[in-house]
Each structure stands twice: as C-alpha cells, then as structure tokens.
XYZ file of C-alpha atoms in Angstrom:
712
model
C 0.000 0.000 0.000
C 2.783 2.418 0.998
C 4.770 1.590 -2.171
C 1.745 2.307 -4.369
C 1.146 5.632 -2.651
C 4.837 6.496 -2.959
C 4.808 5.817 -6.703
C 1.631 7.826 -7.165
C 2.795 10.816 -5.141
C 6.548 10.475 -5.634
C 7.178 14.069 -6.708
C 4.985 15.527 -3.980
C 6.664 13.289 -1.420
C 10.037 14.685 -2.494
C 8.862 18.301 -2.229
C 7.126 17.829 1.128
C 10.123 15.947 2.534
C 12.426 18.725 1.310
C 10.268 21.354 2.992
C 10.305 19.415 6.261
C 14.102 19.073 6.050
C 14.415 22.834 5.490
C 12.047 23.400 8.408
C 14.061 21.247 10.799
C 17.435 22.590 9.629
C 16.326 26.214 10.090
C 14.516 25.600 13.393
C 16.805 23.073 15.051
C 16.310 24.301 18.619
C 12.542 24.289 18.188
C 12.551 20.569 17.431
C 14.947 19.587 20.211
C 13.041 18.650 23.352
C 14.554 19.164 26.788
C 16.051 22.609 26.174
C 14.936 25.993 27.542
C 13.818 28.737 25.168
C 12.866 32.210 26.388
C 13.487 35.630 24.902
C 11.817 39.039 24.585
C 8.028 38.531 24.694
C 8.203 34.863 25.756
C 8.683 34.694 29.513
C 9.571 31.420 31.153
C 6.913 29.765 33.314
C 7.540 27.156 35.983
C 5.228 24.101 36.294
C 3.612 25.631 39.393
C 2.511 28.641 37.318
C 1.427 26.565 34.335
C -0.793 24.297 36.413
C -2.793 27.302 37.607
C -3.206 28.809 34.126
C -6.676 27.371 33.522
C -8.026 29.197 36.591
C -7.128 32.603 35.151
C -10.286 33.298 33.184
C -11.647 36.856 33.291
C -9.178 38.072 35.941
C -5.421 37.490 35.886
C -4.186 37.381 39.455
C -0.573 36.212 39.376
C 0.985 39.433 38.080
C 1.001 42.893 39.659
C -2.260 43.707 41.425
C -4.283 41.676 38.963
C -5.982 42.795 35.763
C -8.967 41.974 33.556
C -8.124 39.224 31.065
C -8.759 41.173 27.874
C -6.988 38.378 25.952
C -9.648 35.932 27.061
C -9.709 34.428 23.554
C -6.398 32.713 24.377
C -8.079 30.375 26.862
C -8.046 27.662 24.159
C -4.300 27.110 24.317
C -3.914 28.392 27.884
C -6.179 25.511 28.987
C -3.981 23.174 26.951
C -0.875 24.656 28.601
C -2.394 24.026 32.017
C -3.302 20.427 31.178
C 0.122 19.651 29.731
C 1.764 21.246 32.772
C -0.279 19.052 35.080
C 0.840 15.869 33.305
C 4.486 16.834 33.757
C 5.598 18.658 30.608
C 7.959 21.604 30.987
C 7.357 25.100 29.642
C 9.456 24.851 26.464
C 8.012 21.432 25.618
C 4.504 22.887 25.890
C 5.516 25.889 23.802
C 6.898 23.543 21.171
C 3.564 21.711 20.942
C 1.267 24.750 20.836
C 3.415 27.302 18.988
C 6.982 26.593 17.919
C 6.677 23.394 15.882
C 3.322 24.387 14.287
C 4.804 27.761 13.263
C 7.919 26.136 11.802
C 5.973 23.515 9.819
C 3.009 25.637 8.733
C 5.288 28.485 7.674
C 6.424 26.284 4.777
C 3.614 23.765 4.230
C 0.694 26.198 4.441
C 1.727 28.252 1.350
C 2.714 25.030 -0.436
C -0.822 23.631 -0.299
C -2.368 26.964 -1.298
C -0.175 27.513 -4.349
C -0.303 23.866 -5.411
C -4.074 24.044 -5.462
C -4.132 27.291 -7.441
C -1.436 26.527 -10.023
C -1.580 22.691 -10.063
C 2.231 22.834 -10.152
C 4.102 21.192 -7.279
C 7.488 22.707 -8.185
C 6.056 26.235 -8.210
C 4.332 25.553 -4.896
C 7.662 24.387 -3.449
C 9.513 27.534 -4.529
C 6.731 29.791 -3.240
C 6.634 27.961 0.090
C 10.386 28.346 0.636
C 10.083 32.063 -0.143
C 7.103 32.650 2.192
C 8.720 30.818 5.109
C 11.991 32.762 4.808
C 10.888 36.405 4.582
C 12.734 38.580 7.076
C 9.616 40.053 8.784
C 8.340 36.516 9.458
C 11.716 35.372 10.795
C 12.034 38.472 13.003
C 8.616 37.719 14.537
C 9.914 34.299 15.480
C 13.213 35.710 16.750
C 11.469 38.193 19.075
C 8.993 35.668 20.470
C 5.910 37.219 18.839
C 4.647 33.687 18.514
C 0.900 34.248 18.344
C 1.433 36.669 15.449
C 3.901 34.285 13.792
C 1.383 31.457 14.173
C -1.271 33.363 12.180
C 1.275 34.401 9.550
C 2.085 30.711 9.118
C -1.596 29.731 9.137
C -2.945 32.480 6.835
C -2.302 30.726 3.468
C -3.961 27.577 4.819
C -7.049 29.540 5.896
C -7.299 31.067 2.416
C -6.893 27.587 0.923
C -9.714 26.242 3.116
C -12.007 29.090 2.050
C -11.251 28.274 -1.594
C -12.112 24.614 -0.964
C -15.322 25.608 0.837
C -16.404 27.752 -2.122
C -15.471 25.111 -4.686
C -16.892 22.032 -2.965
C -19.643 23.905 -1.112
C -20.289 21.089 1.355
C -21.300 21.678 4.945
C -18.327 19.608 6.095
C -15.880 21.858 4.236
C -17.482 25.010 5.644
C -17.323 23.591 9.185
C -13.629 22.733 8.757
C -12.971 26.262 7.508
C -14.905 27.735 10.463
C -12.987 25.647 13.012
C -9.554 26.587 11.643
C -10.595 30.233 11.351
C -11.789 30.138 14.985
C -8.511 28.588 16.136
C -6.693 31.431 14.404
C -8.761 34.036 16.255
C -8.042 32.255 19.541
C -4.341 32.818 18.886
C -4.333 36.398 17.553
C -7.557 38.268 16.646
C -5.717 41.372 15.389
C -3.890 39.461 12.653
C -7.043 37.485 11.936
C -8.778 40.833 11.402
C -6.352 41.373 8.519
C -6.826 37.799 7.299
C -10.590 38.418 7.310
C -10.122 41.427 5.020
C -8.127 39.225 2.619
C -10.821 36.528 2.745
C -13.470 39.172 2.113
C -11.644 40.444 -0.983
C -11.295 36.879 -2.271
C -15.015 36.270 -1.708
C -15.887 39.399 -3.674
C -13.802 38.086 -6.569
C -14.795 34.431 -6.544
C -17.678 33.876 -4.116
C -20.288 36.399 -5.204
C -21.217 34.591 -8.458
C -22.200 31.501 -6.442
C -23.656 33.364 -3.465
C -27.119 31.845 -3.944
C -25.657 28.352 -3.599
C -23.215 28.957 -0.749
C -24.822 31.938 1.019
C -26.635 30.030 3.746
C -23.519 27.970 4.489
C -21.476 31.140 4.755
C -23.944 32.560 7.275
C -23.951 29.201 9.084
C -20.147 29.451 9.327
C -20.431 32.930 10.808
C -22.986 31.642 13.327
C -20.676 28.745 14.219
C -17.789 31.144 14.780
C -19.906 33.337 17.064
C -21.038 30.267 19.001
C -17.503 28.922 19.306
C -16.261 32.330 20.463
C -19.083 33.041 22.933
C -16.747 32.435 25.903
C -14.828 35.634 25.092
C -17.415 37.588 23.095
C -19.979 37.693 25.932
C -17.662 39.107 28.650
C -16.358 41.755 26.236
C -19.837 42.566 24.890
C -21.021 43.102 28.476
C -18.770 46.176 28.564
C -16.759 44.886 31.512
C -13.401 45.315 29.790
C -14.107 48.466 27.777
C -11.783 50.692 29.807
C -8.888 48.213 29.675
C -9.340 47.673 25.944
C -9.534 51.435 25.308
C -6.296 52.042 27.229
C -4.504 49.671 24.861
C -6.308 50.570 21.648
C -5.845 54.318 22.050
C -2.057 54.216 22.106
C -0.420 56.305 19.413
C 1.540 55.246 16.353
C 4.867 53.581 17.043
C 8.144 53.578 15.128
C 7.349 55.644 12.029
C 11.051 55.884 11.247
C 11.281 52.106 10.775
C 8.861 51.905 7.851
C 9.107 53.134 4.264
C 7.875 52.295 0.794
C 11.303 50.756 0.075
C 11.307 48.357 3.034
C 7.752 47.397 2.086
C 8.631 46.687 -1.546
C 11.695 44.642 -0.633
C 10.103 42.821 2.333
C 13.094 43.954 4.387
C 12.925 44.247 8.162
C 15.276 47.022 9.276
C 16.642 44.939 12.175
C 17.971 42.335 9.722
C 21.774 41.998 9.606
C 22.321 38.628 7.964
C 23.272 37.162 11.327
C 21.835 38.011 14.766
C 19.365 40.903 14.381
C 19.924 44.289 16.008
C 16.464 45.527 17.043
C 15.500 49.082 16.004
C 18.825 49.633 14.260
C 17.745 50.880 10.777
C 19.932 48.515 8.755
C 20.486 49.367 5.047
C 18.638 47.270 2.454
C 21.048 44.831 0.721
C 20.887 45.022 -3.077
C 19.732 41.426 -3.519
C 16.455 42.248 -1.734
C 15.461 44.228 -4.856
C 15.566 41.153 -7.099
C 12.096 39.902 -6.130
C 10.337 43.270 -6.708
C 12.086 43.572 -10.096
C 10.926 40.069 -11.070
C 7.340 40.872 -10.079
C 7.368 44.134 -12.079
C 8.711 42.164 -15.066
C 5.831 39.700 -14.784
C 3.373 42.591 -14.730
C 4.679 43.790 -18.099
C 3.386 40.585 -19.656
C -0.305 39.854 -19.292
C -1.067 36.299 -18.179
C -3.615 34.187 -20.009
C -7.245 35.044 -19.515
C -7.924 32.196 -17.083
C -5.275 33.541 -14.693
C -6.031 37.271 -14.899
C -8.614 37.276 -12.132
C -6.358 35.543 -9.598
C -3.376 37.697 -10.583
C -5.548 40.760 -10.048
C -6.576 39.444 -6.611
C -2.976 38.865 -5.514
C -1.961 42.190 -7.046
C -4.528 44.003 -4.902
C -3.346 42.126 -1.801
C 0.270 42.992 -2.645
C -0.442 46.694 -3.158
C -2.611 46.858 -0.036
C 0.178 45.283 2.024
C 2.810 47.677 0.664
C 0.582 50.687 1.308
C -0.108 49.689 4.920
C 3.384 48.518 5.900
C 4.921 51.828 4.826
C 2.887 53.308 7.732
C 3.416 57.100 7.896
C 6.029 57.428 5.168
C 5.424 58.935 1.720
C 3.254 58.767 -0.265
C 0.139 59.725 1.729
C 1.889 59.886 5.141
C -1.346 60.600 7.044
C -3.327 57.724 5.522
C -2.468 55.133 8.192
C -3.578 57.392 11.045
C -6.748 58.264 9.102
C -7.527 54.556 8.780
C -7.014 54.123 12.531
C -9.480 56.895 13.263
C -12.028 55.909 10.615
C -12.156 52.134 10.075
C -13.734 50.142 12.961
C -11.133 47.921 14.585
C -8.154 49.575 12.876
C -7.231 51.360 16.083
C -5.754 48.033 17.238
C -2.753 48.588 14.956
C -0.023 50.852 16.336
C 2.315 50.140 13.443
C 2.408 48.752 9.935
C 4.445 45.741 11.064
C 1.301 43.619 11.452
C 0.723 43.873 7.675
C 4.058 42.476 6.473
C 2.566 39.052 5.795
C 0.006 40.646 3.436
C 2.922 41.705 1.212
C 4.350 38.174 1.468
C 1.024 36.622 0.506
C 0.727 38.973 -2.453
C 4.262 38.135 -3.540
C 3.813 34.356 -3.523
C 0.640 34.691 -5.600
C 2.265 36.981 -8.165
C 5.498 34.990 -8.303
C 3.581 31.734 -8.659
C 1.499 32.915 -11.591
C 4.579 34.486 -13.145
C 6.397 31.160 -12.893
C 3.319 29.405 -14.236
C 3.338 31.746 -17.227
C 6.995 30.868 -17.871
C 6.259 27.169 -17.409
C 3.524 27.375 -20.071
C 6.122 28.896 -22.414
C 8.361 25.830 -22.107
C 8.191 25.199 -25.853
C 10.266 28.356 -26.158
C 13.866 28.233 -25.028
C 13.545 31.569 -23.231
C 10.597 30.174 -21.261
C 12.663 27.277 -19.877
C 15.651 29.489 -19.123
C 13.472 32.183 -17.549
C 11.704 29.659 -15.342
C 15.020 28.184 -14.184
C 16.627 31.570 -13.517
C 13.673 32.960 -11.549
C 13.366 29.740 -9.544
C 17.076 29.751 -8.704
C 16.973 33.455 -7.764
C 14.035 32.953 -5.382
C 15.641 29.921 -3.741
C 19.049 31.618 -3.343
C 17.482 34.692 -1.721
C 15.392 32.472 0.553
C 18.373 30.419 1.690
C 20.430 33.567 2.261
C 17.699 34.631 4.692
C 17.602 31.215 6.323
C 21.402 31.079 6.577
C 21.790 32.458 10.127
C 19.059 30.105 11.381
C 20.688 27.076 9.750
C 24.135 28.090 11.038
C 22.742 28.551 14.554
C 23.837 32.167 15.086
C 20.437 33.881 14.819
C 19.922 34.148 18.596
C 16.670 35.249 20.217
C 14.120 32.446 20.418
C 16.521 30.251 18.466
C 19.138 30.185 21.240
C 19.066 27.793 24.177
C 18.921 29.441 27.610
C 19.903 28.446 31.132
C 18.066 29.493 34.278
C 20.525 31.238 36.647
C 21.046 29.253 39.853
C 19.963 32.175 42.040
C 16.406 31.942 40.685
C 16.340 28.197 41.271
C 17.334 28.928 44.881
C 14.664 31.613 45.195
C 11.875 29.414 43.824
C 11.467 26.955 46.745
C 12.007 29.758 49.246
C 8.910 31.524 47.893
C 6.746 28.454 47.226
C 7.292 26.819 50.611
C 5.584 29.720 52.359
C 1.822 28.952 52.423
C 0.560 32.449 53.294
C -0.426 34.971 50.626
C 2.035 37.730 49.688
C 3.461 39.558 46.691
C 7.053 40.085 45.625
C 8.171 43.480 44.283
C 11.028 43.394 41.779
C 13.240 46.478 41.468
C 13.812 47.901 38.892
C 11.665 45.242 37.187
C 10.940 41.538 37.349
C 13.101 38.845 35.816
C 11.775 36.374 33.269
C 13.082 33.617 35.581
C 11.283 34.772 38.729
C 8.681 32.442 40.234
C 5.097 33.661 40.553
C 1.752 32.017 41.321
C -1.750 33.049 42.354
C -0.649 32.896 45.987
C 2.607 34.753 45.307
C 2.166 37.289 42.481
C 5.160 39.318 41.360
C 5.190 43.036 40.673
C 7.432 45.014 38.328
C 8.470 48.277 39.994
C 8.917 50.243 36.761
C 5.550 49.119 35.384
C 3.612 49.732 38.582
C 4.732 53.356 39.034
C 2.977 54.139 35.735
C -0.186 52.151 36.534
C -1.545 51.381 40.026
C 1.057 53.544 41.799
C 0.962 56.426 39.355
C -0.546 58.695 42.043
C 2.482 58.156 44.282
C 5.265 58.174 41.697
C 7.493 61.101 40.795
C 6.656 61.989 37.177
C 9.323 64.680 36.774
C 12.139 64.426 34.258
C 14.503 62.755 36.686
C 16.603 59.818 35.411
C 14.499 56.661 35.233
C 16.408 54.918 38.043
C 15.616 57.773 40.449
C 11.941 57.746 39.497
C 11.838 53.991 40.155
C 13.261 54.207 43.698
C 11.410 57.405 44.574
C 8.477 55.218 45.637
C 10.583 54.011 48.609
C 11.295 57.490 49.918
C 7.808 58.763 50.749
C 6.688 59.223 54.346
C 4.056 56.543 53.657
C 6.270 54.156 51.624
C 6.277 51.475 54.310
C 2.476 51.634 54.537
C 2.183 51.426 50.755
C 4.150 48.172 50.750
C 2.075 46.847 53.658
C -1.350 47.473 52.108
C -0.044 46.072 48.803
C 0.647 42.735 50.571
C 4.313 42.941 49.547
C 6.518 40.752 51.719
C 9.722 40.713 49.675
C 11.508 43.256 47.507
C 13.900 41.564 45.096
C 16.769 43.026 43.092
C 17.438 40.686 40.145
C 20.845 39.911 38.693
C 22.323 41.201 35.433
C 21.497 38.351 33.061
C 24.000 38.913 30.257
C 24.334 35.170 29.644
C 20.723 35.010 28.443
C 20.787 38.336 26.530
C 18.468 39.815 29.150
C 20.454 42.551 30.887
C 17.622 45.069 31.308
C 19.695 47.242 33.666
C 21.036 49.082 30.622
C 17.591 50.746 30.426
C 17.360 51.558 34.147
C 20.608 53.283 35.096
C 23.019 50.490 34.186
C 23.841 49.730 37.818
C 22.667 47.138 40.341
C 24.604 48.873 43.124
C 22.382 51.934 42.870
C 19.315 49.869 43.792
C 21.146 47.857 46.459
C 22.431 51.012 48.165
C 18.957 52.575 48.068
C 17.258 49.603 49.737
C 20.087 49.080 52.227
C 19.389 52.561 53.601
C 15.703 51.901 54.325
C 15.043 51.145 57.995
C 11.688 49.456 57.313
C 13.283 46.758 55.125
C 15.628 44.003 56.213
C 18.071 42.351 53.832
C 17.980 38.558 54.181
C 20.310 35.833 52.927
C 18.704 32.731 51.427
C 21.826 31.506 49.648
C 21.669 33.571 46.451
C 24.880 35.112 45.132
C 23.733 38.033 42.973
C 19.987 38.293 43.581
C 19.337 40.489 46.643
C 16.235 40.011 48.805
C 14.701 42.395 51.336
C 11.883 41.522 53.714
C 8.953 43.722 54.684
C 7.854 42.069 57.914
C 4.606 43.944 58.610
C 2.790 43.438 55.325
C -0.990 42.962 55.408
C -2.962 39.966 54.166
C -4.772 39.824 50.846
C -8.149 40.354 52.553
C -8.584 42.026 55.947
C -11.058 44.175 57.862
C -10.785 47.442 59.738
C -13.097 49.132 62.189
C -12.120 52.543 60.752
C -11.426 53.971 57.322
C -7.693 53.640 56.669
C -5.401 55.926 54.652
C -1.775 55.570 53.625
C -0.513 58.477 55.688
C -2.517 57.352 58.745
C -2.518 53.573 58.738
C -3.659 52.398 62.190
C -2.889 48.677 62.350
C -4.410 48.364 65.815
C -7.812 48.712 64.109
C -7.042 46.038 61.511
C -7.964 42.368 61.926
C -7.457 39.298 59.818
C -10.523 37.540 58.483
C -11.007 33.927 57.450
C -11.260 33.572 53.695
C -10.997 30.864 51.081
C -9.567 31.316 47.587
C -11.871 29.601 45.050
C -10.291 30.955 41.876
C -8.913 34.363 40.801
C -12.478 35.664 40.358
C -14.045 34.327 43.551
C -13.286 34.325 47.302
C -15.403 33.165 50.223
C -15.206 35.197 53.456
C -16.412 33.898 56.826
C -16.679 36.104 59.935
C -18.544 36.572 63.229
C -18.305 40.335 63.600
C -21.595 42.041 64.441
C -20.443 45.667 64.228
C -20.056 47.407 60.821
C -16.534 47.356 59.355
C -14.510 48.112 56.237
C -13.563 45.124 54.106
C -10.257 45.573 52.252
C -9.265 43.507 49.225
C -5.810 44.105 47.737
C -6.577 43.420 44.090
C -6.536 46.323 41.624
C -9.741 48.311 41.875
C -12.364 47.431 39.281
C -15.991 48.400 39.265
C -17.002 44.795 38.565
C -15.639 43.424 41.835
C -18.815 42.619 43.756
C -19.953 41.307 47.149
C -22.666 38.638 47.287
C -24.314 36.573 50.004
C -23.440 32.976 50.826
C -26.085 31.385 48.544
C -24.701 33.115 45.459
C -24.107 31.017 42.314
C -22.484 32.128 39.074
C -25.814 32.219 37.227
C -27.055 34.796 39.751
C -24.277 37.135 38.666
C -26.078 38.795 35.761
C -28.441 40.814 37.957
C -27.234 43.676 40.153
C -30.012 42.778 42.633
C -28.025 39.716 43.721
C -25.138 41.786 45.098
C -24.847 43.465 48.486
C -23.153 46.667 49.692
C -22.461 47.622 46.072
C -23.079 51.287 46.807
C -20.205 51.267 49.336
C -17.641 49.797 46.905
C -14.846 52.313 46.379
C -11.129 52.681 45.858
C -8.952 52.019 48.869
C -5.652 53.931 49.043
C -6.363 55.110 45.483
C -5.931 51.763 43.732
C -7.360 48.798 45.721
C -10.909 47.702 46.713
C -12.925 48.495 49.827
C -16.520 47.943 50.983
C -18.360 49.167 54.062
C -20.110 46.091 55.462
C -22.995 46.142 57.919
C -23.543 42.547 59.172
C -27.052 43.379 60.379
C -28.147 43.615 56.738
C -27.231 40.031 55.837
C -28.255 36.626 57.177
C -26.093 34.079 58.927
C -25.373 30.713 57.359
C -26.385 27.326 58.782
C -23.344 27.372 61.091
C -24.386 30.651 62.649
C -21.635 32.585 60.851
C -21.719 35.392 58.351
C -20.560 34.550 54.856
C -19.814 36.794 51.879
C -18.529 36.121 48.374
C -16.122 38.473 46.594
C -16.876 37.925 42.919
C -15.730 39.368 39.584
C -18.979 39.782 37.656
C -17.706 39.171 34.075
C -16.973 35.586 35.109
C -20.707 34.828 34.848
C -20.665 35.873 31.198
C -17.588 33.705 30.702
C -19.292 30.648 32.198
C -22.397 31.200 30.044
C -20.242 31.706 26.958
C -18.243 28.588 27.797
C -21.446 26.528 27.815
C -22.428 27.940 24.412
C -18.931 27.453 22.973
C -18.641 23.915 24.320
C -22.031 22.955 22.887
C -21.157 24.466 19.495
C -17.794 22.687 19.383
C -19.442 19.386 20.345
C -22.001 19.794 17.532
C -19.284 20.640 14.974
C -17.118 17.664 15.858
C -20.187 15.424 16.085
C -21.317 16.393 12.590
C -17.826 15.902 11.120
C -17.651 12.394 12.613
C -21.161 11.616 11.364
C -20.360 12.914 7.871
C -17.078 10.991 7.753
C -18.800 7.734 8.702
C -21.565 8.361 6.171
C -19.045 8.952 3.388
C -17.132 5.853 4.435
C -20.264 3.725 4.115
C -20.966 5.138 0.650
C -17.625 4.062 -0.831
C -18.337 0.277 -0.953
C -21.764 0.964 -2.505
C -20.220 3.159 -5.207
C -17.650 0.464 -6.003
C -20.431 -2.143 -6.338
C -22.405 0.132 -8.660
C -19.373 0.680 -10.868
C -18.712 -3.069 -10.953
C-alpha cells in the first residue's frame, strides 16, 4: 500500500520531505526537546505557574495587582498549557507543541498547499513555500517571540486555501472545517485574523459572489458557528466589563514611524535584519539582492497572463499593493493615511504600526510569483521560457536560503538560542513556594523572566507599577528613570504602601547577560544603585537565602490579601491596631469566600486592583445569579482604597447568617458569569461541529463500498 502511494505521489513526497528538512534545519532548537527557550516577549513559566493557568479566566491574578483578562480568547491554548503542565511537561516542551513546531511547519507547508491548489504545479508551490517561510519580517517575529502573530502568519495561506475549498466544494463539512480553523486562528491572535478576514473578504468578492445563492446560507452558518464557538470571550467583552482596559490599549499612538518606508515594504526587508543576529530598532540598510524579487514581479506585470489567470493575478496584485501601502505606515506617499484609517475604520485602532501587515505583502508576492512562474512554465516550448523559469526559480531559492542562513548556522539568537536558568532563581523558587501564606514580591527595577510567581505569590514590576496602580504616588518629573523607580521608597508613607499592597519581599534581580536579558542598561546600568537605596531603608531588612547576585529584602509587617478594619484607613494614617485578619478561602482568581462573626459594621479591604465589577454577594450566590445587580450586596459602598485597591463598608445586620451561625460573603468578579455562560455555548457548538464531522465521515465511508459495487 505504501509503495503504491509512494509511486503515485513520488514528486509531492520529495517536495514535502524537502520542505520538512528545510524546516528542521532552520529551526533546530525548536525541534529539540529538553532545552529551555525564552526571549523578549516569551517569559519562562515554571510548572507551578502553568498548572494554575486554567483558573485565570476573566481576571489574571498572578501578576502585579491583577488585571482583567482582555486576551480571554487565548483560553483555548492556555487551557492546553495548564493540562500539559499538570501531566508533567515543561514550559518549552509545551511551547513547542502549541506554537513553535506548528509555526515552523506551517510556515512552509501552508503556502505550499495553497499555491499547489491554485497553479496545479508542485514545483512552483515548493519555490513559493520556501520564499514565504523565509521572509525577514516573518523570521524576526519568530526571533522576538511574537509567537501568536507568527502562528497566524504561518496559518494564513492555509485559511485562504480552506475558504477556496469551501467555495469550490460547497459542502457543509468543508465550511465547518474552515470555520474551526478560522476560529482557532482568532483564539491565537484576533488582530492578525482581522487582517486575514479582510483578505478573505476580498477573495469572496472576486470568486464567491457569483455563487452566493448556492453557498450563502452555508457562509452565514459558518459565521454563526464562529460566534457560538467564540461566545466564551465575546460575551464578557460585549457586556462592557473590559471596555476601559481595551480602550487604554487601543488608544495608544503610532509607534516607530522611522522604521517603515515604501522601500522596506517593496523589498520585504525588516530594518533589524543583519544577515546574522538581528539588532532591534537599528535601521539597517537594504542589501541590493532584496530588490531582485520586486524587479521580477514588475517584469511579470509587463506581460499579461492568459485570460484564465487574470482574475487571480488581479486578486494577488490588490493584496500585494494593499500590504505595501499599509506597511509603509506614515512614510510617503500619503503619510497621514495610516492614522486616518485608525481613526475611521472600525477595529483599525488596534494597529499601532504597519508591522502587522508584512505578511500581506508576502502573501501577495507568492501569488504573483507563482502565476509568473506558471506563465513561464507554459512557455516551455520556447527556449527563453525554460531558461526564464530556471533563472527565476534559482533566484528565489538563493534569496530564501540567504535569509535562512543564520538560522541554519545557529547564530540567529533570540528564540533560536538555548537558555539556562541562573542558579539564584532556582534557589529563590522553593524559598517563595514553601511559604503557604499569601504575599506579593516586588522586583526592582523590574521583574526577571526567571522569577517564580503564582496566584498565591504574584510578582510586581516596579517600573511598570509606578505608571499604573502607583501612578498617584510616583514622581513623574524628568529625573533619570532609576531615580523615578526608587522614589516610591522614599515617601513618608512608603512602608504603609508596601504593607497594604501585601508585599513581603523586595527583590533586586541579577544582570542576566548570559541570556541576553540585561535590562539594567535601560534603568541606570547599575545594580549597586538599587542595592544602596534599599540598604538605607530602615523598614526593610536584607535577608540571605543563599543567592549570590539576587538580593532580597523583607517587609515584615505586610498585610494579608483580605482584611477588615473598624475605621477607614489611609496611607498616611494607617492604624494597624484597628485592623484584623478575616477567614477567607480562595476559590479561583475571580471568587473568594469570606467567613466572619463580627456584628459591628466594618470596612472590608481587598488588595486586588480596583475594578468596578468586583462585587460582594451573600453565601447562597451562584455564578448564574451574577447577571443581575439585585443579587449583590453593599455595592453602593464599593470604592477605591488607598487610590488603587478595593474596599466595601459592610454592615452585618443587613445580611443573614449561614447554617453554622456565621456570616458569609462572596467576593466575585462579575464578568466571570458571562464567561461561564459563553463557555457553555462554545462547548455545545464545538461538540455539535465535531459530532457532525464524525457523522459525515462515517456516512461517506459507508458510501464508498456501494459506489464500487455500482461501478462493478
């Protein structure tokens, strides 16, 4: 059986095997299990953190003072991370399964299947696939750990291919498969899928409208399936619970105009590219050979393809021009166009730079190059056609392998370099985890990617917090950044601020030059400055746990995560004699149960970041009661404590005791109810999709013997 298949698909087997060999050679570290990979945006996570990941639904608790989970769509692979962590896999191994290996393989195979289907030429598909998988913007995404974006770039040609199949075959099964893959893409990166959706829409206008009467209801069914599958994140966002957090991110201004131009767009050249290890934000000159591909494409445009190819060439030409126009960002021509699009087109405000549109140029290029090569292939009866095809093919492959060179040679760095956790952080880890009580750690000037953190022991970045929760207390003058960072320790209420923030330890990380992560160069370039500052504080005590370079200071009088006070407390007048601990149980990051016997009114303090959707409910509260404001108590007394935390004024006489004769309250984050409802809808929709695909597969399988009998 295998021999017959090999004979039938011999050429395709050779091309696919070659692509896999190129993939493995250029991504060697990504296929080697047992190593540690972490760089830039990819922060290392210990098993203890991974196991808790599934609990972080609408509120993320293990970092800073907590925050709404505006990236709730990622729960698909976060749940998988959590499961794989629980069965014993390490962080890099999990990353390899969910991101690294799929990106590496799909980056080459995805365009291969698209172009093979369009041109019916395996050799052209091979050349196009090598080109798409080796463009410098795509490789730089992988280098910097922008893995969710890289995943969609790798997946985009496959999604377009599945839409083409759905339109051509027009079966419910094909539309469901397209919907599922499209949904998976959105779960990884909705911003890039927004761009993919525009591309799909343009393709549908070209090739779907003529058959709209036949496929229209299936298209709308696919949209309905996507909405159902995505209900777990659509409902919490649609409730308006995250609008402020989303606006804070979406309303950021344009970034890095100097790094984009019409020339870098045309040549698909990322300005950090050096031909070896990239130098981020360095404005590298464009090597001459990067102009070969644009020249080839312009040459193809001078010769009109045959009529049957004109429509597809026009489609890819529009995609190519659209990508070039958007990736040039604010450069000439039309320098204000990108900002106008951000202000005018719904959803476009998500894009701070043109870098998200690089893959659109790549997709346009592989379409135009493929049909150009196909045109030359059809001219094979002419000598110039054969020579032209060979020369263009060789040129594309040489340029592609020049780009892949530093990856193959192993000197690309970034996410392609193996890392080693410094011993100091391995010493710190058990010291933190073996303490059962709740507390936070504050990292000065900022946290290390190797620092342990969990729901019970969140970590805080000093430099980030002085511009967010502690912005009211931070010095915003034009002092050097290192002085602004430590200024928070020199207030007359600094000790109280650490106490109410539940901070037990302040940690000064080491200079991690071995892992290309020496962030001190951005914060004064000196560890001694921070050590000397903390050594001079009488309310902190330096402790020795056996670390060599990491310094640890203890704040002994920190307050618990939840506590009560008989009076209203302020930072400058914190009276701890009026503060009492209260029994509470952590259910998950969005829910806590409090039990008490106090009969007099008191203030309930909760040291998570203030959010209007933190609510108090009585002991009989269930998640499905969370939609109505009538099911919450003391909501009118909910206010900011110390300017950034939560506080309620509780009068026990207004609530009933439980069956044990105690008072019981629930602290609850209201959007979680919408998440649970959405999860039920999404789970049901997914079950129906998979159920139908299994049913359809079995039905088709039963038909095959009957068809053979009829033919006989």
